[in-house]
């Protein structure tokens, strides 16, 4: 069947505003096509968007605004796809949700990563416990001054905690935009490039629904302190979001015990036993 990689990215960049604001997204008003517009469509009063890939082009969309802290979530029905939070430039920040497809009937791999000041190599991968092409599922990145948490259908699958006070990098200095794209990644994404796209099955469509940025709008360097200030408007700073609760911890352990396929913190050969400093710290 098909194999391709779709990229959903949330990118953070700088600006300046003087009040907190929660943003509820609509594809019509809050995003625009950054490439392959003829391969995409928005419908359902702006709540739904289809990205398309054929042997001519893929397609992509990005948010008009930038955000610092909060939750970025979307319902996605995959063919094969991915997701990322990222910023631009040589010292960009990026938080990834990428979905790597495979042969028909094989499970999908969720590839997560986080770049801070241009440095990545923090990959963790998971096998999805359901068929993401059969229906829409919720994919959320929750990001606050304490941690980044990746969720699938409200189940946490990964946590990256803030140990900046101990000299470990954390993404809290740049705003990000949201990017979503569908493109051919069969040179590496599907079993390391072994599985190729069957173009006779094209066009391929990925469905996006109910993009929701419940986040602090970035408007410049002043946003660094404003979006992190603990008050009611900045709901993500509430103590309840500083740590996963007992039920969430049980869900996280279940995923990691049963569906985790790769963890950079245990890849001693790749890093010649020179492991990233956060690997020695508790993340949840």
mmCIF file of C-alpha atoms in Angstrom:
data_model
loop_
_atom_site.group_PDB
_atom_site.id
_atom_site.type_symbol
_atom_site.label_atom_id
_atom_site.label_comp_id
_atom_site.label_asym_id
_atom_site.label_seq_id
_atom_site.Cartn_x
_atom_site.Cartn_y
_atom_site.Cartn_z
ATOM 1 C CA UNK A 1 0.000 0.000 0.000
ATOM 2 C CA UNK A 2 1.169 3.549 0.706
ATOM 3 C CA UNK A 3 4.056 4.885 2.600
ATOM 4 C CA UNK A 4 4.870 8.499 3.063
ATOM 5 C CA UNK A 5 5.589 10.904 5.816
ATOM 6 C CA UNK A 6 3.400 13.838 6.739
ATOM 7 C CA UNK A 7 4.820 16.615 8.841
ATOM 8 C CA UNK A 8 2.813 18.545 11.386
ATOM 9 C CA UNK A 9 4.891 21.239 12.970
ATOM 10 C CA UNK A 10 4.284 23.844 15.595
ATOM 11 C CA UNK A 11 6.888 26.586 15.305
ATOM 12 C CA UNK A 12 7.746 29.246 17.856
ATOM 13 C CA UNK A 13 9.085 32.702 16.920
ATOM 14 C CA UNK A 14 9.477 36.195 18.559
ATOM 15 C CA UNK A 15 7.031 39.267 18.772
ATOM 16 C CA UNK A 16 5.405 41.614 21.572
ATOM 17 C CA UNK A 17 1.998 41.818 23.374
ATOM 18 C CA UNK A 18 0.941 43.132 26.772
ATOM 19 C CA UNK A 19 -1.957 40.906 27.784
ATOM 20 C CA UNK A 20 -2.428 37.160 27.959
ATOM 21 C CA UNK A 21 -4.734 35.694 25.389
ATOM 22 C CA UNK A 22 -6.095 32.229 24.803
ATOM 23 C CA UNK A 23 -6.368 31.370 21.140
ATOM 24 C CA UNK A 24 -8.938 28.959 19.706
ATOM 25 C CA UNK A 25 -7.920 28.143 16.167
ATOM 26 C CA UNK A 26 -9.855 28.003 12.938
ATOM 27 C CA UNK A 27 -8.149 26.900 9.745
ATOM 28 C CA UNK A 28 -9.709 29.719 7.702
ATOM 29 C CA UNK A 29 -8.793 32.575 10.007
ATOM 30 C CA UNK A 30 -5.733 31.310 11.823
ATOM 31 C CA UNK A 31 -3.700 29.402 9.226
ATOM 32 C CA UNK A 32 -2.571 29.735 5.634
ATOM 33 C CA UNK A 33 -1.130 27.354 3.055
ATOM 34 C CA UNK A 34 2.624 27.776 2.821
ATOM 35 C CA UNK A 35 2.976 25.343 -0.096
ATOM 36 C CA UNK A 36 0.884 23.030 -2.221
ATOM 37 C CA UNK A 37 -2.307 25.075 -1.854
ATOM 38 C CA UNK A 38 -3.834 23.390 -4.896
ATOM 39 C CA UNK A 39 -3.347 20.093 -3.074
ATOM 40 C CA UNK A 40 -5.264 21.218 0.028
ATOM 41 C CA UNK A 41 -8.763 22.255 1.028
ATOM 42 C CA UNK A 42 -10.471 23.823 4.041
ATOM 43 C CA UNK A 43 -14.113 23.043 4.716
ATOM 44 C CA UNK A 44 -16.655 22.624 7.532
ATOM 45 C CA UNK A 45 -16.689 26.321 8.498
ATOM 46 C CA UNK A 46 -12.933 26.215 8.873
ATOM 47 C CA UNK A 47 -12.885 23.293 11.312
ATOM 48 C CA UNK A 48 -11.599 20.747 8.786
ATOM 49 C CA UNK A 49 -8.628 20.658 6.448
ATOM 50 C CA UNK A 50 -7.358 18.038 4.012
ATOM 51 C CA UNK A 51 -3.731 17.839 2.945
ATOM 52 C CA UNK A 52 -2.953 15.890 -0.212
ATOM 53 C CA UNK A 53 0.121 14.184 -1.625
ATOM 54 C CA UNK A 54 0.622 12.881 -5.147
ATOM 55 C CA UNK A 55 3.681 12.300 -7.335
ATOM 56 C CA UNK A 56 3.752 16.022 -8.204
ATOM 57 C CA UNK A 57 3.577 17.686 -4.806
ATOM 58 C CA UNK A 58 2.631 17.484 -1.178
ATOM 59 C CA UNK A 59 1.091 20.336 0.797
ATOM 60 C CA UNK A 60 1.481 22.313 3.987
ATOM 61 C CA UNK A 61 -0.231 24.815 6.254
ATOM 62 C CA UNK A 62 1.018 27.030 9.067
ATOM 63 C CA UNK A 63 -0.466 29.262 11.741
ATOM 64 C CA UNK A 64 -0.484 33.027 11.329
ATOM 65 C CA UNK A 65 0.352 33.555 14.995
ATOM 66 C CA UNK A 66 3.127 32.435 17.299
ATOM 67 C CA UNK A 67 2.719 30.953 20.746
ATOM 68 C CA UNK A 68 4.712 30.489 23.944
ATOM 69 C CA UNK A 69 3.321 27.932 26.405
ATOM 70 C CA UNK A 70 -0.082 26.320 26.431
ATOM 71 C CA UNK A 71 -1.579 23.388 24.534
ATOM 72 C CA UNK A 72 -1.535 22.824 20.799
ATOM 73 C CA UNK A 73 -3.915 20.098 19.750
ATOM 74 C CA UNK A 74 -5.513 18.700 16.630
ATOM 75 C CA UNK A 75 -7.592 15.750 15.524
ATOM 76 C CA UNK A 76 -5.752 13.916 12.743
ATOM 77 C CA UNK A 77 -6.723 11.042 10.501
ATOM 78 C CA UNK A 78 -3.505 9.736 9.038
ATOM 79 C CA UNK A 79 -2.420 8.146 5.865
ATOM 80 C CA UNK A 80 1.075 8.404 7.248
ATOM 81 C CA UNK A 81 1.899 11.643 9.025
ATOM 82 C CA UNK A 82 3.863 13.583 11.607
ATOM 83 C CA UNK A 83 3.829 16.511 14.004
ATOM 84 C CA UNK A 84 6.344 19.115 15.162
ATOM 85 C CA UNK A 85 6.762 22.201 17.326
ATOM 86 C CA UNK A 86 9.610 24.264 15.932
ATOM 87 C CA UNK A 87 11.181 27.679 15.558
ATOM 88 C CA UNK A 88 13.256 29.108 12.729
ATOM 89 C CA UNK A 89 16.930 29.956 12.392
ATOM 90 C CA UNK A 90 20.195 28.250 13.251
ATOM 91 C CA UNK A 91 19.298 28.267 16.960
ATOM 92 C CA UNK A 92 15.698 27.213 16.560
ATOM 93 C CA UNK A 93 13.548 25.330 19.065
ATOM 94 C CA UNK A 94 11.354 22.478 17.912
ATOM 95 C CA UNK A 95 8.982 19.955 19.479
ATOM 96 C CA UNK A 96 8.095 17.106 17.138
ATOM 97 C CA UNK A 97 5.218 14.736 16.630
ATOM 98 C CA UNK A 98 6.005 12.715 13.494
ATOM 99 C CA UNK A 99 4.112 9.667 12.232
ATOM 100 C CA UNK A 100 6.107 7.243 10.141
ATOM 101 C CA UNK A 101 4.059 4.916 7.966
ATOM 102 C CA UNK A 102 4.849 1.467 6.736
ATOM 103 C CA UNK A 103 3.514 -1.353 4.609
ATOM 104 C CA UNK A 104 -0.215 -1.924 4.668
ATOM 105 C CA UNK A 105 -1.233 -3.641 7.883
ATOM 106 C CA UNK A 106 1.962 -2.797 9.762
ATOM 107 C CA UNK A 107 1.699 -0.490 12.797
ATOM 108 C CA UNK A 108 2.590 3.172 12.639
ATOM 109 C CA UNK A 109 5.551 4.644 14.480
ATOM 110 C CA UNK A 110 5.172 7.898 16.397
ATOM 111 C CA UNK A 111 8.511 9.701 16.288
ATOM 112 C CA UNK A 112 9.021 12.458 18.886
ATOM 113 C CA UNK A 113 11.937 14.833 19.232
ATOM 114 C CA UNK A 114 12.827 18.135 20.822
ATOM 115 C CA UNK A 115 15.358 20.694 19.533
ATOM 116 C CA UNK A 116 16.631 23.471 21.757
ATOM 117 C CA UNK A 117 18.787 26.274 20.332
ATOM 118 C CA UNK A 118 19.275 24.198 17.196
ATOM 119 C CA UNK A 119 20.338 20.993 18.959
ATOM 120 C CA UNK A 120 18.151 17.895 18.652
ATOM 121 C CA UNK A 121 19.070 14.203 18.887
ATOM 122 C CA UNK A 122 16.481 13.641 21.615
ATOM 123 C CA UNK A 123 14.342 11.122 19.756
ATOM 124 C CA UNK A 124 11.865 8.747 21.332
ATOM 125 C CA UNK A 125 9.630 6.478 19.245
ATOM 126 C CA UNK A 126 6.425 4.608 20.004
ATOM 127 C CA UNK A 127 4.266 2.094 18.174
ATOM 128 C CA UNK A 128 0.646 3.203 18.035
ATOM 129 C CA UNK A 129 -1.772 0.801 19.703
ATOM 130 C CA UNK A 130 -4.542 1.577 17.185
ATOM 131 C CA UNK A 131 -4.948 2.157 13.457
ATOM 132 C CA UNK A 132 -4.541 5.941 13.014
ATOM 133 C CA UNK A 133 -5.918 5.784 9.457
ATOM 134 C CA UNK A 134 -9.316 4.397 10.511
ATOM 135 C CA UNK A 135 -10.550 7.482 12.367
ATOM 136 C CA UNK A 136 -9.530 10.837 13.828
ATOM 137 C CA UNK A 137 -7.409 10.834 16.976
ATOM 138 C CA UNK A 138 -6.290 13.678 19.205
ATOM 139 C CA UNK A 139 -2.603 14.620 19.235
ATOM 140 C CA UNK A 140 -1.581 17.278 21.765
ATOM 141 C CA UNK A 141 1.617 18.977 22.812
ATOM 142 C CA UNK A 142 1.270 20.616 26.222
ATOM 143 C CA UNK A 143 4.077 23.029 26.977
ATOM 144 C CA UNK A 144 4.559 25.123 30.093
ATOM 145 C CA UNK A 145 7.510 26.489 32.102
ATOM 146 C CA UNK A 146 7.833 23.154 33.920
ATOM 147 C CA UNK A 147 7.695 20.552 31.158
ATOM 148 C CA UNK A 148 6.704 19.506 27.657
ATOM 149 C CA UNK A 149 4.229 16.620 27.513
ATOM 150 C CA UNK A 150 3.178 14.715 24.380
ATOM 151 C CA UNK A 151 -0.360 13.237 24.465
ATOM 152 C CA UNK A 152 -2.205 10.806 22.198
ATOM 153 C CA UNK A 153 -5.957 10.744 22.875
ATOM 154 C CA UNK A 154 -5.262 12.395 26.258
ATOM 155 C CA UNK A 155 -2.774 9.646 27.178
ATOM 156 C CA UNK A 156 0.707 11.026 27.965
ATOM 157 C CA UNK A 157 3.463 9.225 26.064
ATOM 158 C CA UNK A 158 6.485 11.393 26.845
ATOM 159 C CA UNK A 159 7.638 14.101 29.265
ATOM 160 C CA UNK A 160 10.612 16.458 28.965
ATOM 161 C CA UNK A 161 11.064 18.383 32.220
ATOM 162 C CA UNK A 162 12.678 21.775 32.746
ATOM 163 C CA UNK A 163 16.088 21.441 34.411
ATOM 164 C CA UNK A 164 17.371 24.748 33.110
ATOM 165 C CA UNK A 165 18.424 25.766 36.639
ATOM 166 C CA UNK A 166 20.886 22.850 36.463
ATOM 167 C CA UNK A 167 22.310 23.900 33.112
ATOM 168 C CA UNK A 168 20.109 21.655 30.941
ATOM 169 C CA UNK A 169 18.472 23.379 27.977
ATOM 170 C CA UNK A 170 14.703 23.943 27.857
ATOM 171 C CA UNK A 171 12.625 25.713 25.153
ATOM 172 C CA UNK A 172 11.313 28.842 26.884
ATOM 173 C CA UNK A 173 12.876 31.753 25.012
ATOM 174 C CA UNK A 174 11.175 31.653 21.577
ATOM 175 C CA UNK A 175 7.646 31.744 20.283
ATOM 176 C CA UNK A 176 6.523 29.103 17.797
ATOM 177 C CA UNK A 177 4.122 28.798 14.899
ATOM 178 C CA UNK A 178 2.119 25.717 14.020
ATOM 179 C CA UNK A 179 3.021 23.874 10.831
ATOM 180 C CA UNK A 180 1.335 20.879 9.291
ATOM 181 C CA UNK A 181 2.441 19.272 6.052
ATOM 182 C CA UNK A 182 2.160 16.086 4.051
ATOM 183 C CA UNK A 183 5.158 15.042 1.983
ATOM 184 C CA UNK A 184 7.078 12.111 0.627
ATOM 185 C CA UNK A 185 9.581 10.791 3.147
ATOM 186 C CA UNK A 186 10.014 7.289 1.758
ATOM 187 C CA UNK A 187 13.770 7.803 1.400
ATOM 188 C CA UNK A 188 14.121 7.451 5.193
ATOM 189 C CA UNK A 189 10.861 7.506 7.148
ATOM 190 C CA UNK A 190 9.464 4.093 6.273
ATOM 191 C CA UNK A 191 11.704 1.346 7.636
ATOM 192 C CA UNK A 192 14.751 3.445 6.864
ATOM 193 C CA UNK A 193 13.694 3.936 3.261
ATOM 194 C CA UNK A 194 13.068 0.260 2.470
ATOM 195 C CA UNK A 195 9.330 0.725 1.884
ATOM 196 C CA UNK A 196 8.475 2.980 -1.061
ATOM 197 C CA UNK A 197 5.259 4.754 -2.007
ATOM 198 C CA UNK A 198 2.946 2.986 -4.410
ATOM 199 C CA UNK A 199 1.965 6.002 -6.500
ATOM 200 C CA UNK A 200 -0.800 4.022 -8.209
ATOM 201 C CA UNK A 201 -2.757 4.546 -4.983
ATOM 202 C CA UNK A 202 -2.358 8.343 -5.112
ATOM 203 C CA UNK A 203 -3.603 10.879 -4.249
ATOM 204 C CA UNK A 204 -3.140 10.378 -0.526
ATOM 205 C CA UNK A 205 -5.075 12.541 1.920
ATOM 206 C CA UNK A 206 -4.533 13.336 5.581
ATOM 207 C CA UNK A 207 -7.442 14.860 7.468
ATOM 208 C CA UNK A 208 -6.950 17.557 10.090
ATOM 209 C CA UNK A 209 -9.801 18.698 12.306
ATOM 210 C CA UNK A 210 -10.409 21.218 15.089
ATOM 211 C CA UNK A 211 -6.991 22.828 15.358
ATOM 212 C CA UNK A 212 -6.959 24.351 18.817
ATOM 213 C CA UNK A 213 -4.193 26.568 20.161
ATOM 214 C CA UNK A 214 -5.099 27.147 23.796
ATOM 215 C CA UNK A 215 -1.912 29.062 24.216
ATOM 216 C CA UNK A 216 -0.268 32.372 25.015
ATOM 217 C CA UNK A 217 0.168 34.509 21.928
ATOM 218 C CA UNK A 218 3.776 35.505 21.333
ATOM 219 C CA UNK A 219 4.453 39.154 20.604
ATOM 220 C CA UNK A 220 8.122 39.604 21.331
ATOM 221 C CA UNK A 221 10.673 39.139 24.131
ATOM 222 C CA UNK A 222 8.261 40.619 26.685
ATOM 223 C CA UNK A 223 6.208 37.462 26.161
ATOM 224 C CA UNK A 224 8.873 35.348 27.879
ATOM 225 C CA UNK A 225 7.907 36.642 31.322
ATOM 226 C CA UNK A 226 4.275 37.450 30.505
ATOM 227 C CA UNK A 227 3.408 33.973 29.245
ATOM 228 C CA UNK A 228 5.199 32.294 32.161
ATOM 229 C CA UNK A 229 3.645 34.464 34.878
ATOM 230 C CA UNK A 230 1.483 32.329 37.191
ATOM 231 C CA UNK A 231 -2.033 33.740 37.051
ATOM 232 C CA UNK A 232 -5.522 32.538 36.154
ATOM 233 C CA UNK A 233 -5.260 33.656 32.532
ATOM 234 C CA UNK A 234 -2.097 31.596 32.107
ATOM 235 C CA UNK A 235 -3.945 28.405 33.045
ATOM 236 C CA UNK A 236 -0.961 26.234 32.016
ATOM 237 C CA UNK A 237 0.983 27.617 35.019
ATOM 238 C CA UNK A 238 -1.503 26.129 37.488
ATOM 239 C CA UNK A 239 0.076 23.703 39.984
ATOM 240 C CA UNK A 240 -2.087 20.915 38.559
ATOM 241 C CA UNK A 241 0.033 21.028 35.373
ATOM 242 C CA UNK A 242 3.401 20.906 37.116
ATOM 243 C CA UNK A 243 3.298 17.126 37.445
ATOM 244 C CA UNK A 244 1.289 14.250 35.973
ATOM 245 C CA UNK A 245 -1.290 12.826 38.363
ATOM 246 C CA UNK A 246 -1.338 9.182 39.474
ATOM 247 C CA UNK A 247 -3.662 8.062 36.672
ATOM 248 C CA UNK A 248 -1.584 9.861 34.037
ATOM 249 C CA UNK A 249 1.622 8.344 35.403
ATOM 250 C CA UNK A 250 0.063 4.888 35.137
ATOM 251 C CA UNK A 251 -0.946 5.592 31.533
ATOM 252 C CA UNK A 252 2.545 6.876 30.706
ATOM 253 C CA UNK A 253 4.176 3.777 32.181
ATOM 254 C CA UNK A 254 1.759 1.542 30.253
ATOM 255 C CA UNK A 255 2.705 3.174 26.955
ATOM 256 C CA UNK A 256 6.421 3.151 27.643
ATOM 257 C CA UNK A 257 6.423 -0.450 28.906
ATOM 258 C CA UNK A 258 4.404 -1.816 25.993
ATOM 259 C CA UNK A 259 4.833 0.491 22.980
ATOM 260 C CA UNK A 260 8.139 2.307 23.228
ATOM 261 C CA UNK A 261 10.439 1.379 20.363
ATOM 262 C CA UNK A 262 13.399 3.729 20.765
ATOM 263 C CA UNK A 263 14.851 5.975 23.449
ATOM 264 C CA UNK A 264 17.908 8.161 22.834
ATOM 265 C CA UNK A 265 18.724 7.934 26.527
ATOM 266 C CA UNK A 266 19.486 4.224 26.213
ATOM 267 C CA UNK A 267 21.344 4.362 22.880
ATOM 268 C CA UNK A 268 24.837 4.156 24.330
ATOM 269 C CA UNK A 269 26.390 2.994 21.056
ATOM 270 C CA UNK A 270 25.081 5.978 19.083
ATOM 271 C CA UNK A 271 26.375 8.500 21.595
ATOM 272 C CA UNK A 272 29.514 6.584 22.589
ATOM 273 C CA UNK A 273 28.168 6.510 26.158
ATOM 274 C CA UNK A 274 28.272 10.335 26.279
ATOM 275 C CA UNK A 275 24.614 10.660 27.164
ATOM 276 C CA UNK A 276 22.596 13.891 27.269
ATOM 277 C CA UNK A 277 22.502 15.334 30.821
ATOM 278 C CA UNK A 278 18.711 15.126 31.062
ATOM 279 C CA UNK A 279 18.940 11.348 30.684
ATOM 280 C CA UNK A 280 20.142 11.096 34.291
ATOM 281 C CA UNK A 281 17.209 13.166 35.584
ATOM 282 C CA UNK A 282 13.670 12.018 36.417
ATOM 283 C CA UNK A 283 11.278 13.252 33.736
ATOM 284 C CA UNK A 284 7.983 12.323 35.397
#
